[in-house]
Short mmCIF file of C-alpha atoms in Angstrom, two decimals:
data_model
loop_
_atom_site.label_atom_id
_atom_site.label_comp_id
_atom_site.label_asym_id
_atom_site.label_seq_id
_atom_site.Cartn_x
_atom_site.Cartn_y
_atom_site.Cartn_z
CA MET A 4 51.17 59.74 56.82
CA VAL A 5 49.15 59.37 60.00
CA LYS A 6 50.70 56.78 62.31
CA PHE A 7 48.61 54.19 64.11
CA GLU A 8 51.36 51.85 65.28
CA ASP A 9 51.21 52.41 69.04
CA PRO A 10 47.78 51.79 70.60
CA ARG A 11 49.13 52.94 73.97
CA THR A 12 48.98 56.50 72.62
CA TRP A 13 45.33 56.24 71.55
CA PRO A 14 42.56 57.84 73.60
CA LYS A 15 40.21 55.48 75.42
CA LEU A 16 37.51 56.35 72.91
CA ASP A 17 36.18 54.70 69.75
CA ALA A 18 37.42 57.67 67.69
CA ILE A 19 41.17 57.99 67.97
CA GLY A 20 41.80 60.92 65.61
CA GLY A 21 40.89 62.83 62.48
CA THR A 22 42.49 63.97 59.24
CA VAL A 23 41.60 65.79 56.06
CA GLU A 24 43.74 63.22 54.24
CA LEU A 25 42.28 60.03 52.79
CA SER A 26 44.01 57.71 50.35
CA PRO A 27 44.10 53.99 49.58
CA ALA A 28 47.56 53.74 51.14
CA LEU A 29 46.42 55.42 54.34
CA ILE A 30 43.32 53.22 54.53
CA LEU A 31 45.43 50.06 54.27
CA HIS A 32 47.93 51.39 56.80
CA ALA A 33 45.04 51.97 59.20
CA TYR A 34 43.46 48.53 58.75
CA ARG A 35 46.78 46.82 59.45
CA HIS A 36 46.68 48.48 62.86
CA GLY A 37 43.02 47.94 63.70
CA VAL A 38 41.72 51.33 62.61
CA PHE A 39 39.14 52.28 59.98
CA PRO A 40 37.85 55.57 58.51
CA MET A 41 34.42 57.16 58.64
CA PRO A 42 33.56 60.78 57.85
CA PHE A 43 33.27 63.12 60.83
CA ALA A 44 32.01 65.99 58.66
CA PRO A 45 32.44 67.13 55.04
CA GLY A 46 36.19 67.18 54.37
CA LEU A 47 37.11 65.62 57.73
CA ILE A 48 37.80 61.91 58.16
CA GLY A 49 37.50 60.26 61.54
CA TRP A 50 39.65 57.24 62.40
CA PHE A 51 38.06 54.63 64.64
CA SER A 52 39.19 51.67 66.71
CA PRO A 53 36.21 50.81 68.93
CA MET A 54 36.90 50.06 72.56
CA ARG A 55 34.56 47.10 72.12
CA ARG A 56 34.91 45.70 68.62
CA GLY A 57 32.19 43.73 66.86
CA ILE A 58 33.37 40.48 65.29
CA LEU A 59 31.55 37.47 63.91
CA PRO A 60 33.26 34.21 64.90
CA LEU A 61 33.25 32.15 61.74
CA ASP A 62 31.94 29.13 63.62
CA GLY A 63 29.29 31.22 65.35
CA LEU A 64 27.02 32.41 62.55
CA ARG A 65 23.40 31.84 63.59
CA VAL A 66 21.24 30.68 60.71
CA SER A 67 17.70 29.74 61.58
CA ARG A 68 15.80 27.18 59.54
CA SER A 69 13.61 29.91 58.08
CA LEU A 70 16.64 32.03 57.14
CA ARG A 71 18.37 29.07 55.51
CA LYS A 72 15.24 28.45 53.45
CA SER A 73 14.86 32.13 52.53
CA ALA A 74 18.54 32.42 51.57
CA LYS A 75 18.18 29.63 49.01
CA ARG A 76 16.04 31.96 46.90
CA TYR A 77 19.15 33.94 45.97
CA ARG A 78 22.05 33.30 43.64
CA LEU A 79 25.31 34.58 45.09
CA THR A 80 28.22 36.06 43.18
CA VAL A 81 31.54 37.62 44.15
CA ASP A 82 32.89 40.88 42.70
CA GLN A 83 30.37 40.86 39.84
CA ALA A 84 28.56 44.10 40.76
CA PHE A 85 30.83 45.94 43.18
CA GLY A 86 29.86 49.36 41.85
CA GLN A 87 26.17 48.64 42.31
CA VAL A 88 26.68 47.29 45.82
CA LEU A 89 28.71 50.33 46.80
CA ALA A 90 26.12 52.69 45.32
CA ARG A 91 23.26 50.95 47.12
CA CYS A 92 25.15 51.00 50.41
CA ALA A 93 25.92 54.71 49.87
CA ASP A 94 22.32 55.67 49.03
CA PRO A 95 21.81 58.97 50.88
CA ALA A 96 18.18 58.02 51.53
CA ARG A 97 19.27 55.22 53.85
CA PRO A 98 19.04 55.98 57.56
CA HIS A 99 22.41 56.79 59.14
CA GLY A 100 24.13 56.84 55.77
CA TRP A 101 27.83 57.64 56.06
CA ILE A 102 29.48 56.69 52.77
CA ASP A 103 30.45 59.94 51.07
CA GLU A 104 32.08 60.53 47.70
CA ALA A 105 35.62 60.38 49.08
CA ILE A 106 35.00 57.08 50.85
CA ALA A 107 33.35 55.61 47.74
CA ARG A 108 36.18 56.74 45.45
CA ASN A 109 38.94 55.32 47.65
CA TYR A 110 37.25 51.98 48.24
CA ALA A 111 36.54 51.67 44.51
CA GLU A 112 40.29 52.11 43.91
CA LEU A 113 41.00 49.38 46.44
CA HIS A 114 38.48 47.14 44.72
CA HIS A 115 40.27 47.61 41.40
CA ALA A 116 43.49 46.70 43.23
CA GLY A 117 41.93 43.41 44.34
CA ILE A 118 41.79 44.30 48.05
CA VAL A 119 38.14 45.29 48.52
CA HIS A 120 35.55 42.68 47.57
CA SER A 121 31.79 42.40 47.30
CA VAL A 122 29.30 39.57 47.65
CA GLU A 123 26.03 39.96 45.75
CA ALA A 124 22.64 38.27 46.12
CA TRP A 125 20.40 38.05 43.03
CA ASP A 126 16.83 36.83 42.72
CA ALA A 127 15.39 34.57 40.02
CA GLU A 128 14.48 37.62 37.92
CA GLY A 129 18.09 38.80 37.88
CA ARG A 130 17.57 41.69 40.30
CA LEU A 131 20.36 42.66 42.67
CA CYS A 132 18.52 42.25 45.96
CA GLY A 133 21.29 42.59 48.50
CA GLY A 134 24.99 42.54 49.09
CA LEU A 135 27.96 43.58 51.16
CA TYR A 136 31.52 44.77 50.68
CA GLY A 137 34.68 45.00 52.73
CA VAL A 138 38.45 44.91 52.91
CA ASN A 139 40.46 41.68 52.70
CA MET A 140 44.04 41.62 53.96
CA GLY A 141 45.47 38.18 54.62
CA GLY A 142 43.02 36.45 56.94
CA LEU A 143 41.15 39.66 57.81
CA PHE A 144 37.85 40.58 56.23
CA ALA A 145 36.71 43.95 57.50
CA GLY A 146 33.06 44.36 56.59
CA GLU A 147 32.19 47.91 55.63
CA SER A 148 28.52 47.97 54.71
CA MET A 149 25.64 45.83 53.50
CA PHE A 150 22.22 46.46 52.01
CA HIS A 151 19.02 44.74 50.98
CA ASP A 152 16.28 45.82 48.60
CA PRO A 153 13.27 46.70 50.78
CA VAL A 154 10.82 45.40 48.16
CA HIS A 155 12.48 42.35 46.65
CA GLY A 156 15.32 41.57 49.03
CA ARG A 157 13.98 40.02 52.22
CA ASP A 158 16.99 38.33 53.88
CA ALA A 159 19.19 39.10 50.85
CA SER A 160 21.93 40.81 52.87
CA LYS A 161 21.86 37.90 55.31
CA ALA A 162 22.20 35.50 52.37
CA ALA A 163 25.29 37.45 51.27
CA LEU A 164 26.70 37.18 54.79
CA ILE A 165 26.13 33.42 54.83
CA GLY A 166 27.96 33.25 51.50
CA LEU A 167 30.82 35.33 52.88
CA VAL A 168 31.27 33.05 55.89
CA ASP A 169 31.20 30.01 53.58
CA LEU A 170 33.87 31.66 51.41
CA LEU A 171 36.10 32.49 54.38
CA THR A 172 35.95 28.92 55.70
CA ALA A 173 35.85 26.91 52.47
CA ASP A 174 39.57 26.05 52.42
CA GLY A 175 39.72 24.99 56.08
CA VAL A 176 42.17 27.71 57.15
CA GLY A 177 41.40 28.57 60.76
CA GLY A 178 41.87 31.87 62.54
CA ARG A 179 40.49 34.23 59.93
CA LEU A 180 38.82 37.32 61.37
CA LEU A 181 35.48 38.77 60.28
CA ASP A 182 35.33 42.31 61.64
CA VAL A 183 31.99 44.16 61.62
CA GLN A 184 33.18 47.25 63.53
CA TRP A 185 30.33 47.54 66.05
CA ARG A 186 27.87 45.04 67.46
CA THR A 187 24.24 45.98 66.89
CA ASP A 188 21.14 44.13 67.99
CA HIS A 189 20.57 43.02 64.40
CA LEU A 190 24.12 41.70 64.03
CA ALA A 191 24.00 40.11 67.47
CA SER A 192 21.01 38.06 66.31
CA LEU A 193 23.34 36.58 63.66
CA GLY A 194 26.08 35.72 66.16
CA VAL A 195 28.18 38.88 66.34
CA ILE A 196 29.99 39.37 69.65
CA GLU A 197 32.11 42.12 71.18
CA VAL A 198 35.76 41.85 72.16
CA PRO A 199 37.89 44.49 73.92
CA ARG A 200 40.17 46.56 71.72
CA ASP A 201 43.32 44.83 73.01
CA ARG A 202 41.91 41.40 72.21
CA TYR A 203 40.85 42.53 68.75
CA LEU A 204 44.38 43.74 68.03
CA GLU A 205 45.75 40.33 69.07
CA LEU A 206 43.30 38.54 66.77
CA LEU A 207 44.14 40.97 63.96
CA SER A 208 47.88 40.42 64.28
CA ALA A 209 47.40 36.66 63.92
CA ALA A 210 44.89 36.97 61.08
CA LEU A 211 47.11 39.19 58.97
CA GLU A 212 49.68 36.38 58.84
CA LEU A 213 47.19 33.98 57.26
CA PRO A 214 46.56 33.46 53.54
CA ALA A 215 43.67 35.26 51.91
CA PRO A 216 40.70 33.12 50.86
CA GLU A 217 39.91 32.40 47.25
CA TRP A 218 37.33 34.95 46.16
CA VAL A 219 34.83 32.63 44.51
CA VAL A 220 31.45 31.41 45.69
CA PRO A 221 31.90 27.94 47.24
CA ASP A 222 29.98 25.09 45.62
#
């Protein structure tokens, strides 16, 4: 198994290595040490620990009045349509798509094991309009991907994110970590910040000691 235990041996790059191997056990081993997989090329998995990691402080989510109003149009569920969410996130027609068959298969296995979860946003007609999925280990939620329907899903992925933050904070446990991998302009508009790799690893170590949230939509 690839070893990620000693960050002092990692290159000062976002990508710290590559393998042809990918398995649920290796994925979990990587997340425990602040590393996540993304394909480099067909048959080659890259392992990443960004020098500047994107996180969303759970008390820092920015929800405008218009977004709050828009989000109320959706009904949120948890783990009710994981396969559909994964398929929509993996749609090869999406710009910068990266979820290949191996990634999808392994994360589906982790979902069946109760480690990977999805949040779904549905409209009044029962259409799946947006959603997200990611890995939960203790107090860590590592967001992997999100989507919205371009026709029916205005703000649907944001509604799912609001629901996720509500879920992670519903029981009052502090210190949980919402990892989004990289900060983008879009995510920054919602409150995502960057922290150096060393700081992320400190936050991760503390978060992994915390209890997992209850995976239900808060009232």
